Structures are given as C-alpha cells and as structure tokens.
Coordinates of C-alpha atoms in Angstrom, one line a residue:
M1 CA -59.6 57.7 -47.2
S2 CA -56.9 60.2 -48.3
N3 CA -56.1 60.9 -44.7
F4 CA -55.5 57.2 -44.0
N5 CA -53.3 56.9 -47.1
E6 CA -51.2 59.8 -45.9
L7 CA -50.8 58.2 -42.4
E8 CA -49.8 54.9 -44.0
N9 CA -47.2 56.7 -46.1
L10 CA -45.7 58.5 -43.0
Y11 CA -45.5 55.1 -41.2
N12 CA -43.8 53.4 -44.1
K13 CA -41.3 56.2 -44.4
K14 CA -40.6 55.9 -40.6
R15 CA -41.6 59.5 -40.0
Y16 CA -43.1 58.6 -36.7
N17 CA -43.1 62.0 -35.0
E18 CA -45.0 63.5 -37.9
L19 CA -47.3 60.6 -37.9
E20 CA -48.0 61.2 -34.2
I21 CA -48.7 64.9 -34.8
K22 CA -51.0 64.3 -37.8
T23 CA -53.0 61.6 -36.1
K24 CA -53.6 63.6 -33.0
K25 CA -55.0 66.4 -35.1
L26 CA -57.3 64.0 -36.8
I27 CA -58.5 62.5 -33.5
E28 CA -59.4 66.0 -32.2
N29 CA -62.0 66.2 -35.0
N30 CA -62.9 62.5 -35.1
P31 CA -62.5 61.1 -31.5
N32 CA -64.7 58.1 -32.1
I33 CA -62.8 56.6 -35.0
A34 CA -61.1 53.5 -33.4
A35 CA -58.6 53.1 -36.3
L36 CA -57.0 56.5 -35.5
H37 CA -56.3 55.5 -31.9
N38 CA -54.7 52.3 -33.2
I39 CA -52.5 54.3 -35.6
L40 CA -51.5 56.7 -32.9
G41 CA -50.6 53.7 -30.7
M42 CA -48.3 52.5 -33.5
A43 CA -46.7 55.9 -33.8
F44 CA -46.0 55.9 -30.0
K45 CA -44.7 52.3 -30.1
E46 CA -42.1 53.2 -32.8
Q47 CA -40.9 56.1 -30.7
N48 CA -40.6 53.8 -27.6
K49 CA -43.4 55.8 -25.9
H50 CA -44.8 52.6 -24.5
D51 CA -47.2 53.9 -21.9
E52 CA -48.7 56.3 -24.4
A53 CA -49.0 53.4 -26.9
I54 CA -50.9 51.3 -24.3
E55 CA -53.3 54.1 -23.6
S56 CA -54.0 54.6 -27.3
F57 CA -54.6 50.9 -28.0
K58 CA -57.0 50.7 -25.0
K59 CA -58.9 53.7 -26.3
C60 CA -59.2 52.0 -29.6
I61 CA -60.7 48.9 -27.9
L62 CA -63.1 51.1 -26.0
K63 CA -64.3 52.6 -29.2
D64 CA -64.6 49.3 -31.0
K65 CA -64.4 46.1 -28.8
K66 CA -64.0 44.0 -32.0
Y67 CA -60.9 45.8 -33.3
F68 CA -58.6 42.8 -33.1
L69 CA -55.6 44.6 -34.4
A70 CA -55.5 46.7 -31.3
Y71 CA -55.5 43.7 -29.0
N72 CA -52.6 42.3 -30.9
N73 CA -50.7 45.6 -30.9
L74 CA -51.3 46.0 -27.2
A75 CA -50.0 42.6 -26.5
N76 CA -46.8 43.4 -28.4
I77 CA -46.2 46.4 -26.1
L78 CA -46.8 44.3 -23.0
I79 CA -44.2 41.8 -24.3
I80 CA -41.7 44.7 -24.4
Q81 CA -42.6 45.5 -20.8
N82 CA -42.1 41.8 -19.8
K83 CA -45.8 41.4 -18.9
R84 CA -46.1 38.1 -20.8
E85 CA -49.2 36.7 -19.1
D86 CA -51.2 39.9 -19.8
A87 CA -49.9 39.8 -23.4
L88 CA -51.0 36.2 -23.8
K89 CA -54.5 37.2 -22.7
Y90 CA -54.7 40.0 -25.4
Y91 CA -53.4 37.7 -28.1
N92 CA -56.1 35.2 -27.2
L93 CA -58.7 38.0 -27.3
A94 CA -57.6 39.0 -30.7
L95 CA -57.9 35.4 -31.9
K96 CA -61.3 35.0 -30.3
I97 CA -62.6 37.9 -32.4
N98 CA -60.7 36.8 -35.5
P99 CA -59.7 33.1 -35.4
S100 CA -58.0 33.5 -38.8
Y101 CA -55.6 36.2 -37.7
S102 CA -52.2 34.6 -38.5
E103 CA -50.1 37.4 -37.1
A104 CA -51.5 36.8 -33.5
Y105 CA -50.6 33.2 -33.8
Y106 CA -47.1 34.1 -34.9
N107 CA -46.7 36.5 -31.9
K108 CA -48.1 33.9 -29.6
G109 CA -45.4 31.6 -30.9
N110 CA -42.7 34.1 -30.1
L111 CA -44.1 34.5 -26.6
H112 CA -44.0 30.8 -25.9
R113 CA -40.5 30.6 -27.5
D114 CA -39.2 33.2 -25.1
K115 CA -40.8 31.4 -22.2
L116 CA -39.0 28.2 -23.3
E117 CA -42.4 26.6 -24.0
Y118 CA -41.2 25.2 -27.3
K119 CA -44.0 22.7 -28.0
E120 CA -46.6 25.5 -27.6
A121 CA -44.4 27.7 -29.8
I122 CA -44.3 25.1 -32.5
K123 CA -48.1 24.7 -32.4
S124 CA -48.6 28.5 -32.8
Y125 CA -46.1 28.9 -35.7
N126 CA -47.7 25.9 -37.5
K127 CA -51.2 27.4 -37.0
A128 CA -50.0 30.8 -38.4
I129 CA -48.6 28.9 -41.4
D130 CA -51.8 26.9 -41.9
L131 CA -53.8 30.2 -42.0
E132 CA -51.2 32.0 -44.1
P133 CA -48.9 29.6 -46.1
K134 CA -46.6 32.4 -47.0
H135 CA -46.0 33.6 -43.4
F136 CA -42.2 33.6 -43.9
K137 CA -41.5 34.9 -40.3
S138 CA -43.3 31.9 -38.8
Y139 CA -41.2 29.5 -40.9
N140 CA -38.0 31.2 -39.8
N141 CA -38.9 31.1 -36.1
L142 CA -40.2 27.6 -36.3
G143 CA -36.8 26.6 -37.6
F144 CA -35.2 28.3 -34.6
V145 CA -37.3 26.3 -32.2
L146 CA -36.7 23.0 -34.1
R147 CA -33.0 23.5 -33.8
R148 CA -33.4 23.7 -30.0
F149 CA -34.7 20.1 -30.2
G150 CA -31.7 19.1 -32.4
K151 CA -34.0 18.7 -35.5
I152 CA -31.5 20.4 -37.8
K153 CA -32.7 19.1 -41.1
E154 CA -36.3 20.1 -40.3
A155 CA -35.0 23.5 -39.2
L156 CA -33.0 24.0 -42.5
N157 CA -36.2 23.1 -44.4
C158 CA -38.1 25.9 -42.6
F159 CA -35.4 28.4 -43.4
E160 CA -35.4 27.4 -47.1
K161 CA -39.1 27.8 -47.2
A162 CA -38.9 31.3 -45.6
I163 CA -36.3 32.3 -48.3
K164 CA -38.4 30.9 -51.1
I165 CA -41.3 33.0 -50.0
K166 CA -39.2 36.1 -49.4
P167 CA -35.9 36.0 -51.2
D168 CA -34.5 39.1 -49.5
F169 CA -35.1 37.7 -46.0
I170 CA -31.5 38.0 -44.8
K171 CA -32.1 36.7 -41.3
A172 CA -33.4 33.4 -42.8
Y173 CA -30.2 33.1 -44.9
N174 CA -28.1 33.7 -41.7
N175 CA -30.0 31.0 -39.9
F176 CA -29.7 28.6 -42.8
F177 CA -25.9 29.0 -43.0
F178 CA -25.4 28.9 -39.3
N179 CA -27.5 25.7 -38.9
L180 CA -25.6 24.0 -41.8
Q181 CA -22.6 23.7 -39.4
Y182 CA -24.5 21.1 -37.3
L183 CA -24.5 18.7 -40.3
D184 CA -21.4 16.7 -41.2
H185 CA -21.8 16.1 -45.0
N186 CA -22.4 19.2 -47.0
N187 CA -22.5 19.6 -50.8
F188 CA -20.2 22.7 -51.1
N189 CA -21.2 23.4 -54.7
Q190 CA -24.9 23.7 -53.6
I191 CA -24.0 25.7 -50.6
F192 CA -21.9 28.2 -52.7
E193 CA -24.9 28.6 -55.0
K194 CA -27.0 29.5 -51.9
Y195 CA -24.3 32.0 -50.9
K196 CA -24.6 33.6 -54.3
S197 CA -28.3 34.0 -53.9
F198 CA -27.7 35.5 -50.4
K199 CA -25.2 38.0 -51.8
K200 CA -27.6 39.1 -54.6
E201 CA -30.0 40.3 -51.9
I202 CA -27.5 42.6 -50.2
K203 CA -27.7 45.9 -51.9
K204 CA -24.6 47.8 -52.8
I205 CA -24.5 51.3 -51.4
D206 CA -24.1 54.2 -53.7
K207 CA -20.5 55.3 -53.4
K208 CA -21.6 58.9 -53.4
K209 CA -23.3 58.3 -50.0
I210 CA -20.2 57.0 -48.2
E211 CA -16.8 58.5 -47.4
P212 CA -13.8 57.5 -49.6
F213 CA -10.9 55.5 -48.2
S214 CA -8.5 57.6 -46.2
Y215 CA -6.0 55.1 -44.9
L216 CA -2.2 55.6 -44.9
K217 CA -0.6 53.3 -47.5
N218 CA 2.7 53.1 -45.7
P219 CA 1.7 53.2 -42.1
K220 CA 4.0 53.1 -39.0
K221 CA 1.0 51.8 -37.1
L222 CA -1.5 49.4 -38.5
K223 CA -5.1 50.2 -37.7
V224 CA -7.2 47.1 -37.2
G225 CA -10.9 47.3 -36.5
F226 CA -13.1 44.5 -34.9
L227 CA -16.8 44.5 -35.6
S228 CA -19.1 42.5 -33.3
S229 CA -22.2 42.5 -31.2
D230 CA -20.5 40.3 -28.6
F231 CA -17.9 42.5 -26.8
R232 CA -19.2 41.2 -23.5
N233 CA -19.5 38.0 -21.4
H234 CA -19.7 35.9 -24.4
P235 CA -17.2 33.6 -26.2
I236 CA -16.0 36.4 -28.4
G237 CA -15.3 38.5 -25.3
Y238 CA -13.4 35.6 -23.8
F239 CA -11.3 35.2 -27.0
L240 CA -10.2 38.8 -26.9
V241 CA -10.0 40.2 -23.4
D242 CA -6.6 38.8 -22.2
W243 CA -4.4 38.9 -25.3
I244 CA -5.5 42.4 -26.5
K245 CA -4.0 43.8 -23.3
H246 CA -0.6 42.8 -24.7
A247 CA -1.0 44.7 -28.0
N248 CA 2.2 46.4 -29.1
K249 CA 0.9 50.0 -29.2
K250 CA 4.1 51.1 -31.0
Y251 CA 3.0 49.3 -34.1
M252 CA -0.7 48.4 -33.7
E253 CA -3.9 50.3 -33.0
Y254 CA -7.1 48.2 -32.3
Y255 CA -10.6 49.7 -32.8
A256 CA -13.9 48.2 -31.6
F257 CA -17.1 48.7 -33.6
S258 CA -19.8 47.4 -31.2
N259 CA -23.2 46.5 -32.6
N260 CA -24.7 46.1 -29.1
S261 CA -25.4 48.4 -26.2
I262 CA -24.9 45.8 -23.5
N263 CA -22.2 46.9 -21.0
D264 CA -21.0 44.4 -18.5
D265 CA -17.7 43.9 -16.5
L266 CA -16.0 42.3 -19.5
T267 CA -17.1 45.2 -21.8
T268 CA -15.5 47.7 -19.5
D269 CA -12.3 45.6 -19.4
L270 CA -12.2 45.5 -23.2
K271 CA -12.9 49.2 -23.6
N272 CA -9.8 50.0 -21.6
N273 CA -7.6 48.1 -24.1
F274 CA -8.9 49.3 -27.4
T275 CA -7.5 52.4 -29.0
D276 CA -11.0 53.6 -29.6
W277 CA -14.6 52.3 -29.2
Y278 CA -17.7 53.1 -31.3
N279 CA -21.2 52.0 -30.7
I280 CA -22.8 51.4 -34.1
E281 CA -26.0 49.5 -33.0
K282 CA -28.4 52.3 -34.1
K283 CA -26.4 53.6 -37.0
I284 CA -27.2 52.7 -40.6
D285 CA -24.7 50.9 -42.8
E286 CA -23.7 54.1 -44.7
E287 CA -22.8 55.9 -41.4
V288 CA -20.8 52.9 -40.1
I289 CA -18.8 52.5 -43.4
S290 CA -18.1 56.2 -43.5
E291 CA -16.9 56.1 -39.8
I292 CA -14.6 53.2 -40.5
R293 CA -13.1 54.9 -43.6
K294 CA -12.7 58.2 -41.9
K295 CA -10.7 56.5 -39.1
G296 CA -8.3 55.1 -41.8
I297 CA -8.8 51.5 -40.8
H298 CA -6.5 49.3 -42.7
I299 CA -7.9 45.9 -41.8
L300 CA -11.5 45.2 -40.7
I301 CA -12.3 42.0 -38.9
D302 CA -15.7 40.4 -38.7
L303 CA -16.3 38.5 -35.5
S304 CA -19.9 37.4 -36.2
G305 CA -20.3 35.7 -39.6
H306 CA -23.9 34.5 -39.8
T307 CA -24.6 34.6 -36.1
S308 CA -27.0 37.0 -34.4
G309 CA -26.2 40.7 -34.5
N310 CA -24.0 40.5 -37.6
R311 CA -23.5 43.5 -39.9
L312 CA -22.3 41.6 -43.0
P313 CA -23.6 44.2 -45.5
I314 CA -20.9 46.5 -44.1
F315 CA -18.3 44.0 -45.3
V316 CA -20.1 43.4 -48.7
N317 CA -19.7 47.2 -49.3
K318 CA -15.9 46.9 -48.6
S319 CA -15.5 49.2 -45.7
A320 CA -11.7 48.7 -45.4
P321 CA -9.1 47.8 -48.0
I322 CA -8.6 44.4 -46.3
Q323 CA -11.3 42.5 -44.6
I324 CA -11.0 39.3 -42.5
A325 CA -13.4 36.8 -40.9
W326 CA -12.3 35.4 -37.5
A327 CA -13.6 33.5 -34.5
G328 CA -17.3 34.1 -34.5
F329 CA -18.3 31.8 -37.3
L330 CA -16.2 28.8 -38.1
A331 CA -17.0 28.4 -41.8
T332 CA -17.0 30.6 -44.9
T333 CA -19.1 33.7 -44.8
G334 CA -19.7 33.3 -48.5
I335 CA -18.7 36.9 -49.1
D336 CA -15.8 37.4 -51.6
E337 CA -15.3 41.0 -50.3
I338 CA -13.9 39.4 -47.2
D339 CA -10.3 38.5 -48.2
Y340 CA -9.2 36.1 -45.5
I341 CA -10.4 33.7 -42.8
L342 CA -8.0 33.2 -39.9
G343 CA -7.4 29.6 -38.8
D344 CA -4.4 27.4 -37.9
P345 CA -2.5 24.5 -39.4
Y346 CA -5.0 22.0 -37.9
V347 CA -8.5 23.6 -38.2
T348 CA -7.9 25.1 -41.7
P349 CA -5.2 23.1 -43.5
I350 CA -4.6 24.5 -47.0
K351 CA -6.0 21.3 -48.5
N352 CA -9.4 22.5 -47.3
Q353 CA -9.3 25.8 -49.2
S354 CA -12.2 24.7 -51.5
E355 CA -14.6 25.0 -48.5
F356 CA -14.0 28.8 -48.3
I357 CA -14.7 31.8 -50.4
E358 CA -12.0 33.6 -48.4
K359 CA -8.3 32.8 -48.5
I360 CA -7.1 30.8 -45.6
F361 CA -4.5 32.5 -43.4
M362 CA -3.0 30.2 -40.7
L363 CA -1.9 31.6 -37.4
P364 CA 1.1 29.6 -36.3
D365 CA -0.2 27.6 -33.3
I366 CA -3.9 28.0 -32.7
W367 CA -6.7 30.0 -34.3
C368 CA -7.6 31.8 -31.1
C369 CA -6.4 32.3 -27.6
F370 CA -8.7 31.9 -24.6
S371 CA -8.8 34.2 -21.6
I372 CA -8.1 32.6 -18.3
P373 CA -11.4 32.7 -16.3
N374 CA -11.2 35.3 -13.5
Y375 CA -12.2 32.9 -10.7
K376 CA -10.3 31.0 -8.1
I377 CA -11.7 27.6 -8.6
E378 CA -9.9 24.7 -7.1
I379 CA -9.4 21.5 -9.1
R380 CA -10.6 18.6 -6.9
N381 CA -9.8 15.0 -7.2
P382 CA -11.4 13.2 -10.1
P383 CA -14.8 11.9 -9.1
F384 CA -14.0 8.2 -10.0
L385 CA -11.9 8.0 -6.8
K386 CA -15.1 8.5 -4.7
N387 CA -17.7 7.0 -7.1
D388 CA -15.8 3.9 -8.2
F389 CA -17.1 4.6 -11.8
I390 CA -16.2 7.0 -14.6
T391 CA -18.4 10.0 -15.1
F392 CA -18.3 11.3 -18.7
G393 CA -19.7 14.8 -19.5
S394 CA -20.5 17.4 -22.1
F395 CA -21.4 21.0 -21.5
N396 CA -22.0 21.8 -25.2
N397 CA -25.4 23.2 -26.3
I398 CA -28.1 20.7 -27.1
S399 CA -28.2 21.6 -30.8
K400 CA -24.7 20.0 -31.1
I401 CA -25.8 16.8 -29.4
N402 CA -27.4 15.0 -32.4
E403 CA -28.7 11.4 -32.8
E404 CA -25.4 10.1 -34.1
T405 CA -23.5 11.6 -31.1
I406 CA -26.0 10.1 -28.6
K407 CA -25.7 6.7 -30.4
V408 CA -22.0 6.8 -30.0
W409 CA -22.2 7.9 -26.4
S410 CA -24.7 5.2 -25.7
K411 CA -22.3 2.5 -26.9
I412 CA -19.7 3.8 -24.4
L413 CA -22.3 3.7 -21.6
T414 CA -23.4 0.3 -22.6
S415 CA -19.8 -1.0 -22.5
L416 CA -19.2 0.6 -19.1
T417 CA -22.4 -0.3 -17.4
K418 CA -21.5 1.5 -14.1
S419 CA -20.5 4.7 -15.9
K420 CA -22.7 7.9 -16.1
I421 CA -22.8 10.9 -18.3
L422 CA -23.5 14.5 -17.1
L423 CA -25.0 16.9 -19.6
K424 CA -25.1 20.5 -18.5
T425 CA -26.4 23.4 -20.6
P426 CA -29.1 26.2 -20.1
E427 CA -31.4 24.4 -22.5
L428 CA -31.8 21.6 -20.0
D429 CA -33.8 24.0 -17.8
N430 CA -36.6 23.2 -20.3
I431 CA -38.5 20.1 -19.3
E432 CA -39.5 19.4 -22.9
I433 CA -35.9 19.3 -24.0
K434 CA -35.0 17.2 -21.0
E435 CA -37.6 14.7 -22.0
E436 CA -36.4 14.7 -25.6
I437 CA -32.8 13.9 -24.5
L438 CA -33.9 11.1 -22.2
K439 CA -36.1 9.7 -25.0
K440 CA -33.1 9.6 -27.4
F441 CA -30.9 7.8 -24.9
K442 CA -33.8 5.3 -24.2
E443 CA -34.0 4.6 -27.9
N444 CA -30.4 3.5 -27.6
D445 CA -31.2 1.2 -24.5
I446 CA -29.7 3.6 -22.0
N447 CA -31.6 3.9 -18.7
S448 CA -32.1 7.3 -17.2
N449 CA -30.1 6.3 -14.1
Q450 CA -26.9 6.6 -16.2
I451 CA -27.8 10.1 -17.2
I452 CA -27.4 13.3 -15.2
L453 CA -29.0 16.5 -16.6
E454 CA -28.3 19.9 -15.3
G455 CA -29.5 23.3 -16.6
G456 CA -27.8 26.7 -16.7
S457 CA -25.9 28.4 -13.9
S458 CA -23.5 31.3 -13.3
R459 CA -20.1 30.9 -15.0
D460 CA -18.3 30.2 -11.8
K461 CA -20.8 27.4 -10.9
L462 CA -20.5 26.1 -14.5
L463 CA -16.7 25.9 -14.2
E464 CA -17.0 24.3 -10.7
S465 CA -19.2 21.6 -12.3
Y466 CA -16.3 20.3 -14.3
N467 CA -15.1 18.8 -11.0
K468 CA -18.1 16.3 -11.4
I469 CA -16.7 14.7 -14.5
D470 CA -13.6 12.5 -15.3
I471 CA -13.6 12.7 -19.1
A472 CA -15.3 15.2 -21.4
L473 CA -17.0 13.8 -24.5
D474 CA -16.9 16.2 -27.4
S475 CA -20.0 16.6 -29.7
F476 CA -19.6 16.1 -33.5
P477 CA -19.6 17.3 -36.2
Y478 CA -20.0 20.6 -34.3
S479 CA -17.3 20.4 -31.6
G480 CA -17.0 22.5 -28.5
G481 CA -15.3 25.8 -28.5
T482 CA -15.6 27.7 -25.2
T483 CA -16.5 24.6 -23.4
S484 CA -13.4 22.8 -24.5
F485 CA -11.1 25.6 -23.4
E486 CA -12.9 25.7 -20.1
A487 CA -12.7 21.9 -19.6
V488 CA -8.9 21.7 -20.0
W489 CA -8.5 24.7 -17.7
M490 CA -10.5 22.7 -15.1
G491 CA -8.2 19.7 -15.7
V492 CA -10.6 17.6 -17.7
P493 CA -9.3 15.9 -20.9
I494 CA -11.6 15.7 -24.0
I495 CA -12.1 13.0 -26.5
T496 CA -13.0 14.5 -29.9
K497 CA -13.7 13.2 -33.3
E498 CA -12.3 15.1 -36.3
S499 CA -13.8 15.6 -39.7
K500 CA -13.1 18.0 -42.6
K501 CA -15.0 21.0 -41.4
F502 CA -13.5 23.9 -39.3
V503 CA -16.3 23.5 -36.7
S504 CA -15.3 19.9 -36.3
R505 CA -11.7 20.5 -35.6
S506 CA -11.5 23.3 -32.9
T507 CA -11.2 20.8 -29.9
G508 CA -8.7 18.9 -31.9
S509 CA -6.6 22.0 -32.2
I510 CA -6.7 22.4 -28.5
N511 CA -5.5 18.8 -27.9
I512 CA -2.7 19.2 -30.5
N513 CA -1.5 22.3 -28.7
L514 CA -1.5 20.4 -25.5
G515 CA 0.4 17.5 -27.0
M516 CA -2.6 15.2 -26.5
Q517 CA -3.1 14.0 -30.1
E518 CA -4.1 10.6 -28.8
W519 CA -7.4 12.1 -27.6
I520 CA -8.4 12.8 -31.2
A521 CA -10.4 10.1 -33.0
S522 CA -11.0 9.8 -36.7
S523 CA -14.1 7.6 -36.6
N524 CA -17.0 6.7 -34.4
D525 CA -15.5 3.3 -33.6
E526 CA -12.2 4.8 -32.7
Y527 CA -14.0 7.4 -30.5
I528 CA -15.7 4.6 -28.6
K529 CA -12.5 2.6 -28.2
K530 CA -10.6 5.6 -26.9
A531 CA -13.3 6.4 -24.4
I532 CA -13.4 2.9 -23.0
S533 CA -9.6 2.7 -23.0
F534 CA -9.0 6.0 -21.3
A535 CA -11.7 5.2 -18.7
S536 CA -9.6 2.1 -17.6
K537 CA -6.4 4.1 -17.2
T538 CA -7.3 5.7 -13.9
D539 CA -3.6 6.5 -13.0
Q540 CA -3.3 8.5 -16.2
L541 CA -6.6 10.3 -15.5
L542 CA -5.4 11.2 -12.0
N543 CA -2.1 12.5 -13.4
I544 CA -3.9 14.6 -16.1
K545 CA -6.2 16.0 -13.4
K546 CA -3.3 17.2 -11.4
N547 CA -1.3 18.8 -14.3
L548 CA -3.6 19.8 -17.1
R549 CA -4.4 23.3 -15.9
E550 CA -0.8 24.2 -15.6
K551 CA 0.1 22.5 -18.8
S552 CA -2.7 24.4 -20.7
I553 CA -1.7 27.8 -19.2
L554 CA 1.8 27.3 -20.4
S555 CA 0.6 26.2 -23.9
P556 CA -0.4 28.5 -26.8
I557 CA -4.1 28.1 -26.0
F558 CA -3.7 30.4 -22.9
N559 CA -0.4 32.2 -23.8
H560 CA -1.7 35.7 -24.4
K561 CA 1.6 37.4 -25.0
L562 CA 2.6 34.9 -27.6
F563 CA -0.8 35.2 -29.3
A564 CA -0.7 39.0 -29.3
K565 CA 2.7 38.8 -31.0
N566 CA 1.5 36.2 -33.5
F567 CA -1.6 38.2 -34.3
E568 CA 0.5 41.4 -34.9
V569 CA 2.9 39.6 -37.2
A570 CA -0.1 38.1 -39.1
M571 CA -1.8 41.5 -39.6
W572 CA 1.4 43.1 -40.9
K573 CA 2.1 40.1 -43.2
I574 CA -1.4 40.3 -44.7
W575 CA -1.1 44.0 -45.2
K576 CA 2.3 43.9 -46.9
Q577 CA 1.5 41.0 -49.2
E578 CA -1.8 42.6 -50.2
K579 CA -0.6 46.2 -50.5

C-alpha cells in the first residue's frame, strides 16, 4: 500500500520520469500485479511515449481481463493516434466490465464530438452525468455540443452547472462568457458578478517568483506585445498580417507571444514582420510574465479574450504596465487589470462604456483592418441575371443562426417566393445539423427547395462561393466578422441589424466605412423591409457587384497603411496619457 501511495504522489506532482523508474523496479519484483502495468502506462502517456503506454496497458489487461481502467486508458492513447474506431471498441469493453464507469462515457462523448456525431455525444455526456451527477467535465462538453445546434440557453445552463460543481473550472467560465455573446439581452449587473467570481478563481502569482518591470519610462520606441494562440490562418491572422508590414520601425517594435505551435504559411509571413517572436505554449505563467517583463514591453495586447487558447491569468497578474484587449473577443474580458478595449466610434460608442470593465479607446475609423485575401478570384455577374430570382446567403457559423434570425429570414423568403438562401459553413458537413436547420425553416413554413446548404471548403473555394449569392444576410445578435469582410471583398453587400452589443455592430462598422449606412437595420421589421426592397433594385445590385471590391480596398477596412499609422498613434496616445 505504501508503494502505491508513493506512486500516486509522484503522479500528482507530475514527476513522470521518476514515476516510470520507480514503477519499473516494482514490476521487476511483482510482474503479475496488473495495477503496476496500468500505472507505468500512465507514466509513459504523460511523457508522450505512446507506443510504450499501449504496450503497458495491454500487459495490464493480460494480467487482469476485468481491469476496466486499462481499457479506458488504452482507448485514450488510441484517440491521440487518431485510431478512433479501435478506441471506441476499448471504451465499450470498459463499460461492458463496469457499466457504471462514468469516465468512459465522458470519453466516448468526446470521441463522438470529434467525429461530429453530436447526438451520440449528447447521449454519452448525459449518461456520464446520470451516473455521476457532479461530472463537471461532461456538463462543460455537453454545453459545447449544444451550442453547435444553436441551443445557447441550454449550453449556458450546462456551463453554469459545471461552475457550480467546480468553482475553479476556468474553461467553463470561458465558455460561459463566450456563449453569452450569442444572446441579445443580457443583465450586465449579473454578468459582472459572474466575472468577479471568475476573477477570484485566478490565483495571483507571488511577486518573488516573477521578474520586476524593466521598461523604459521615456522610450524612443514603444514596445507592444501581442499574445494569442491564433497567429495562423485564422481571423486573428487575417486582422494582422497586412497592416503590420507597414509598422513604423523607427518608433514601434511589435512582439508576438504565441500560445500555439501551429506553423502555416500565414504564421511564416507574420514572423517576418514582428520584431521578435516567442512560443509560450508549454511555458507556465510565471515564465511568460518574466519574459514579457525582461523584454521591457510597454503595452501588452490580448487577442483571445475568453476564446480557446487564451492565457488570461498572464493579464490578471499585470505582465505589462498597460494592457489592452483587442479583436479576438468583442466584449469585456471582465479583468480590471486590462486597461483598455479597442473599438471604433460605431462598435463601441462611449455611451456603451457601462458594458465594459475596460476603458473604451476608439480607433478613428474601424476597430480592425482586414488583410486582402491572397487569391486571384474573379467577381462574376450577380446570379440573379441567370437565375431570374434573388439568392440570399450567409456564411456565418451555425451557432450565430438562432431561431429569431431564421424567423426573420423566413419572412423574407415568404415574401419573395422565388428567392433562395445559401448557407455555407463547415458545421453543415454534419447531417444532424443540416436536419436541424431544415427543421427550423420548416417550422416557419419554408420548404427545403428554397434552402441551399453547403459545408466547409478551402478558403479560395469559400471566397469563390460568394459569386453564388446576390445579397448577404447578417446574423444577429452575433454579426459576422471575417465573413463580412470577405463578402464585401467579393462584391456582395450585407444587410445587418444593429443592437447595443459590440458583437452586434461589427458588420455595421464595415457598412459605415463603405458609405453604405442604408444597409443597416435597427429592427427585425426594418431588416425584412430592406431585404425585400434591395432585392427589387437589380440595377443597384449590379452596380454594387461591379464596384464594391474596389470601393472596399480604397476604404479604411482594407487600407493597411492608414490602419498601421492609426494604430501607432493610438498606442503612443495611450502610453502618454497613462504614464
């Protein structure tokens, strides 16, 4: 018993190499104890020695065919090796031995989720919860899957249950705050109370364990750091890659702190334009904070908010004298150590300051500048010329397309009986989600012959698909970001509906910067009327199709030199007024 306690202690302290050595010695003297082979497998797994782990788990099973933990652990390794069917077999064997083993149901849920078998995932997570009502991880992942079906309120309920069971479950808080953006009406007082609870669970690091500040108080060059897990082919990469090339190196130095090891063509392009680049993915918070401070960073910018791969505890521990939230999460982070959120006069008017813990700082034209897609894609004639009907479209993710949005779109399709709507997003590769979308339209008396559903594709094919639509219909309250920039670059105008929230106003900001304010609605009825009206103005649509790309390239939304200058001025202004 004392040996097993010692092994457990080594595992909990993450001393996996010592655990491996100690367990091997015990196995030499006790080769038939199945549990030791299982422990050795876990030691190998944590050191990424996957083949050795598989061998150990199989030895455990040979010693004791009813050792269900080993079946589960073996399946987890097979998942890492992308052998999902084999993994499913071992999860089922574990459950055959022990039908009450909730962890195997949870793992099965994850397997089905990753295979986009969402209904099976939901069944598995619910079974895990039935067996173990305090299985907080199942609640969290169940919420993730429910969001895929657009069931936002049910998803939020799951995240809240996970938090109630485990108050320090930071990932559940992140998911809760992220999913709130899909709802229009929020009680900000209640939300801020939730943010306070979230903040309490992030431990402050002992100052003795991190480097002190070492920035120049009167610099000739301002050192600005960007922290993200998305320096790649991702919206954040698209927001950065063109304008940062125009940085004024006489007065500015830009540093990247990347929380991801993915390297693609856009990563390479970005690396060439930062002053320096640091991969922090496998570094603990103390190391990252010390690195930021040793570099003398004046302003640190968070590009993640509550999205996946964030490192918000680094900001809670005040890594730089000034900290800013920008681009990755269009809402408050709830962290008062972050001093500013960057917006523009439309998306974050000062009258909306009460929605943010951070102070609003408005960039002069638009809150971000999009990089011109690196493809030579011709804009073709609008499809109504060939079809003799209007094709509406939305390429936003399915979570944004809620029941109210579908109800409004259905009224447009009902009024224009020959019209169609094209929805295109990777989630529509999933037959279950396709069926759910068609069901929601049918509930609004829209026949499937008016609906075209397309799944994911390469980015160039995605952009080419804009040639299939005449008018883009924005989702609400969570409007398009990347998709809206891409639509106007492809010559497709967008009808959007504004509300108070930042996430509801990003497409509106694009339209304002294009001088297309008339494409912004303030209510559902106005949205419907505008769609019907613009659909009848075919000469105007034809003219927009011919000119919108050039117009957008000349506007602030694609003017990278202008944005680089505006960003530089903003950083210096913030620095001087704070310091």
